[in-house]
Amino acid sequence: MSARLALALGIWCAVAAILLGVAASPTPSLAAVQCTPDLQGAMDEPGQKDLTRFCFDPVAAAPFDFVVSWNWDAATFPGNNSGDACALFDTDMDGNANFAL
């Protein structure tokens, strides 16, 4: 085997190993999701529709992106009612909300 062929084969094997390692590694955003459950359980407030859990994923597509989601106790809202929620964010770590979405 010539030196040139051996070098090309070595480079190809290294690239294949790197690609296989990247493809087999877990997705960071799936591993980083942090959920907070409703500790009092479903339907704990009479006559109110509250959340079952709130989830926050700080690892998204870009360093300044994040994903929030929540699950409701109720699956449907009769009539013209809607489920509304707000996420509060403390960006300067002073214990007070700086942004509400």
PDB file of C-alpha atoms in Angstrom:
ATOM      1  CA  MET A   1       0.000   0.000   0.000  1.00  0.00           C
ATOM      2  CA  SER A   2       1.411   3.363  -0.938  1.00  0.00           C
ATOM      3  CA  ALA A   3       1.934   6.116   1.634  1.00  0.00           C
ATOM      4  CA  ARG A   4      -0.613   8.328  -0.123  1.00  0.00           C
ATOM      5  CA  LEU A   5      -3.292   5.615  -0.030  1.00  0.00           C
ATOM      6  CA  ALA A   6      -2.548   4.854   3.632  1.00  0.00           C
ATOM      7  CA  LEU A   7      -2.864   8.552   4.514  1.00  0.00           C
ATOM      8  CA  ALA A   8      -6.176   8.870   2.639  1.00  0.00           C
ATOM      9  CA  LEU A   9      -7.516   5.731   4.339  1.00  0.00           C
ATOM     10  CA  GLY A  10      -6.444   7.035   7.758  1.00  0.00           C
ATOM     11  CA  ILE A  11      -8.133  10.395   7.185  1.00  0.00           C
ATOM     12  CA  TRP A  12     -11.310   8.700   5.988  1.00  0.00           C
ATOM     13  CA  CYS A  13     -11.414   6.458   9.068  1.00  0.00           C
ATOM     14  CA  ALA A  14     -10.892   9.451  11.381  1.00  0.00           C
ATOM     15  CA  VAL A  15     -13.703  11.425   9.722  1.00  0.00           C
ATOM     16  CA  ALA A  16     -16.029   8.405   9.884  1.00  0.00           C
ATOM     17  CA  ALA A  17     -15.268   7.924  13.596  1.00  0.00           C
ATOM     18  CA  ILE A  18     -15.968  11.593  14.354  1.00  0.00           C
ATOM     19  CA  LEU A  19     -19.260  11.546  12.444  1.00  0.00           C
ATOM     20  CA  LEU A  20     -20.329   8.333  14.154  1.00  0.00           C
ATOM     21  CA  GLY A  21     -19.491   9.808  17.559  1.00  0.00           C
ATOM     22  CA  VAL A  22     -21.522  12.950  16.874  1.00  0.00           C
ATOM     23  CA  ALA A  23     -24.485  10.991  15.517  1.00  0.00           C
ATOM     24  CA  ALA A  24     -24.493   8.580  18.469  1.00  0.00           C
ATOM     25  CA  SER A  25     -24.246  11.251  21.175  1.00  0.00           C
ATOM     26  CA  PRO A  26     -27.442  12.309  22.993  1.00  0.00           C
ATOM     27  CA  THR A  27     -29.170  15.530  22.005  1.00  0.00           C
ATOM     28  CA  PRO A  28     -28.255  18.182  24.595  1.00  0.00           C
ATOM     29  CA  SER A  29     -31.676  19.859  24.559  1.00  0.00           C
ATOM     30  CA  LEU A  30     -33.437  16.606  25.435  1.00  0.00           C
ATOM     31  CA  ALA A  31     -31.086  15.985  28.333  1.00  0.00           C
ATOM     32  CA  ALA A  32     -31.341  19.517  29.741  1.00  0.00           C
ATOM     33  CA  VAL A  33     -35.129  19.926  30.058  1.00  0.00           C
ATOM     34  CA  GLN A  34     -36.040  20.866  33.635  1.00  0.00           C
ATOM     35  CA  CYS A  35     -39.666  20.322  34.696  1.00  0.00           C
ATOM     36  CA  THR A  36     -41.373  21.491  37.880  1.00  0.00           C
ATOM     37  CA  PRO A  37     -44.518  19.488  38.749  1.00  0.00           C
ATOM     38  CA  ASP A  38     -47.578  20.833  40.561  1.00  0.00           C
ATOM     39  CA  LEU A  39     -46.800  19.551  44.058  1.00  0.00           C
ATOM     40  CA  GLN A  40     -50.430  19.777  45.212  1.00  0.00           C
ATOM     41  CA  GLY A  41     -51.626  17.564  42.348  1.00  0.00           C
ATOM     42  CA  ALA A  42     -54.184  17.982  39.597  1.00  0.00           C
ATOM     43  CA  MET A  43     -57.315  20.050  40.232  1.00  0.00           C
ATOM     44  CA  ASP A  44     -56.009  21.268  43.602  1.00  0.00           C
ATOM     45  CA  GLU A  45     -57.756  24.657  43.323  1.00  0.00           C
ATOM     46  CA  PRO A  46     -61.581  24.334  43.204  1.00  0.00           C
ATOM     47  CA  GLY A  47     -63.126  26.102  40.223  1.00  0.00           C
ATOM     48  CA  GLN A  48     -59.703  27.013  38.827  1.00  0.00           C
ATOM     49  CA  LYS A  49     -57.743  25.615  35.940  1.00  0.00           C
ATOM     50  CA  ASP A  50     -54.119  25.329  36.921  1.00  0.00           C
ATOM     51  CA  LEU A  51     -50.966  23.762  35.561  1.00  0.00           C
ATOM     52  CA  THR A  52     -49.827  20.186  36.028  1.00  0.00           C
ATOM     53  CA  ARG A  53     -46.197  21.043  35.294  1.00  0.00           C
ATOM     54  CA  PHE A  54     -43.954  23.755  33.901  1.00  0.00           C
ATOM     55  CA  CYS A  55     -40.867  22.886  31.832  1.00  0.00           C
ATOM     56  CA  PHE A  56     -37.860  25.013  30.921  1.00  0.00           C
ATOM     57  CA  ASP A  57     -35.209  24.013  28.375  1.00  0.00           C
ATOM     58  CA  PRO A  58     -32.234  26.410  28.500  1.00  0.00           C
ATOM     59  CA  VAL A  59     -30.342  24.547  25.757  1.00  0.00           C
ATOM     60  CA  ALA A  60     -31.964  25.420  22.439  1.00  0.00           C
ATOM     61  CA  ALA A  61     -30.744  26.320  18.947  1.00  0.00           C
ATOM     62  CA  ALA A  62     -28.722  29.351  20.021  1.00  0.00           C
ATOM     63  CA  PRO A  63     -27.208  30.516  23.316  1.00  0.00           C
ATOM     64  CA  PHE A  64     -29.822  33.261  23.672  1.00  0.00           C
ATOM     65  CA  ASP A  65     -32.802  30.963  22.974  1.00  0.00           C
ATOM     66  CA  PHE A  66     -34.808  28.831  25.383  1.00  0.00           C
ATOM     67  CA  VAL A  67     -38.021  26.833  25.330  1.00  0.00           C
ATOM     68  CA  VAL A  68     -40.810  26.909  27.922  1.00  0.00           C
ATOM     69  CA  SER A  69     -43.839  24.641  28.025  1.00  0.00           C
ATOM     70  CA  TRP A  70     -46.540  23.661  30.474  1.00  0.00           C
ATOM     71  CA  ASN A  71     -49.301  21.120  30.849  1.00  0.00           C
ATOM     72  CA  TRP A  72     -52.777  21.990  32.057  1.00  0.00           C
ATOM     73  CA  ASP A  73     -54.840  20.005  34.574  1.00  0.00           C
ATOM     74  CA  ALA A  74     -57.839  20.334  32.241  1.00  0.00           C
ATOM     75  CA  ALA A  75     -57.689  18.986  28.693  1.00  0.00           C
ATOM     76  CA  THR A  76     -60.529  21.187  27.372  1.00  0.00           C
ATOM     77  CA  PHE A  77     -61.971  24.591  28.193  1.00  0.00           C
ATOM     78  CA  PRO A  78     -65.756  24.766  27.622  1.00  0.00           C
ATOM     79  CA  GLY A  79     -67.495  27.692  25.974  1.00  0.00           C
ATOM     80  CA  ASN A  80     -65.348  30.667  25.084  1.00  0.00           C
ATOM     81  CA  ASN A  81     -62.894  30.038  27.920  1.00  0.00           C
ATOM     82  CA  SER A  82     -59.182  29.729  27.292  1.00  0.00           C
ATOM     83  CA  GLY A  83     -56.155  28.536  29.199  1.00  0.00           C
ATOM     84  CA  ASP A  84     -53.755  31.393  29.833  1.00  0.00           C
ATOM     85  CA  ALA A  85     -50.331  31.207  31.442  1.00  0.00           C
ATOM     86  CA  CYS A  86     -47.379  33.517  31.889  1.00  0.00           C
ATOM     87  CA  ALA A  87     -43.694  32.681  32.358  1.00  0.00           C
ATOM     88  CA  LEU A  88     -41.688  35.101  34.519  1.00  0.00           C
ATOM     89  CA  PHE A  89     -37.911  35.380  34.025  1.00  0.00           C
ATOM     90  CA  ASP A  90     -35.300  36.776  36.406  1.00  0.00           C
ATOM     91  CA  THR A  91     -32.398  37.730  34.120  1.00  0.00           C
ATOM     92  CA  ASP A  92     -30.188  39.504  36.669  1.00  0.00           C
ATOM     93  CA  MET A  93     -30.617  36.955  39.493  1.00  0.00           C
ATOM     94  CA  ASP A  94     -31.988  39.483  42.013  1.00  0.00           C
ATOM     95  CA  GLY A  95     -35.106  37.440  42.823  1.00  0.00           C
ATOM     96  CA  ASN A  96     -37.451  39.729  40.860  1.00  0.00           C
ATOM     97  CA  ALA A  97     -38.949  39.072  37.429  1.00  0.00           C
ATOM     98  CA  ASN A  98     -37.479  41.176  34.625  1.00  0.00           C
ATOM     99  CA  PHE A  99     -39.520  39.717  31.765  1.00  0.00           C
ATOM    100  CA  ALA A 100     -42.954  38.141  31.450  1.00  0.00           C
ATOM    101  CA  LEU A 101     -43.931  36.082  28.422  1.00  0.00           C
TER     102      LEU A 101
END
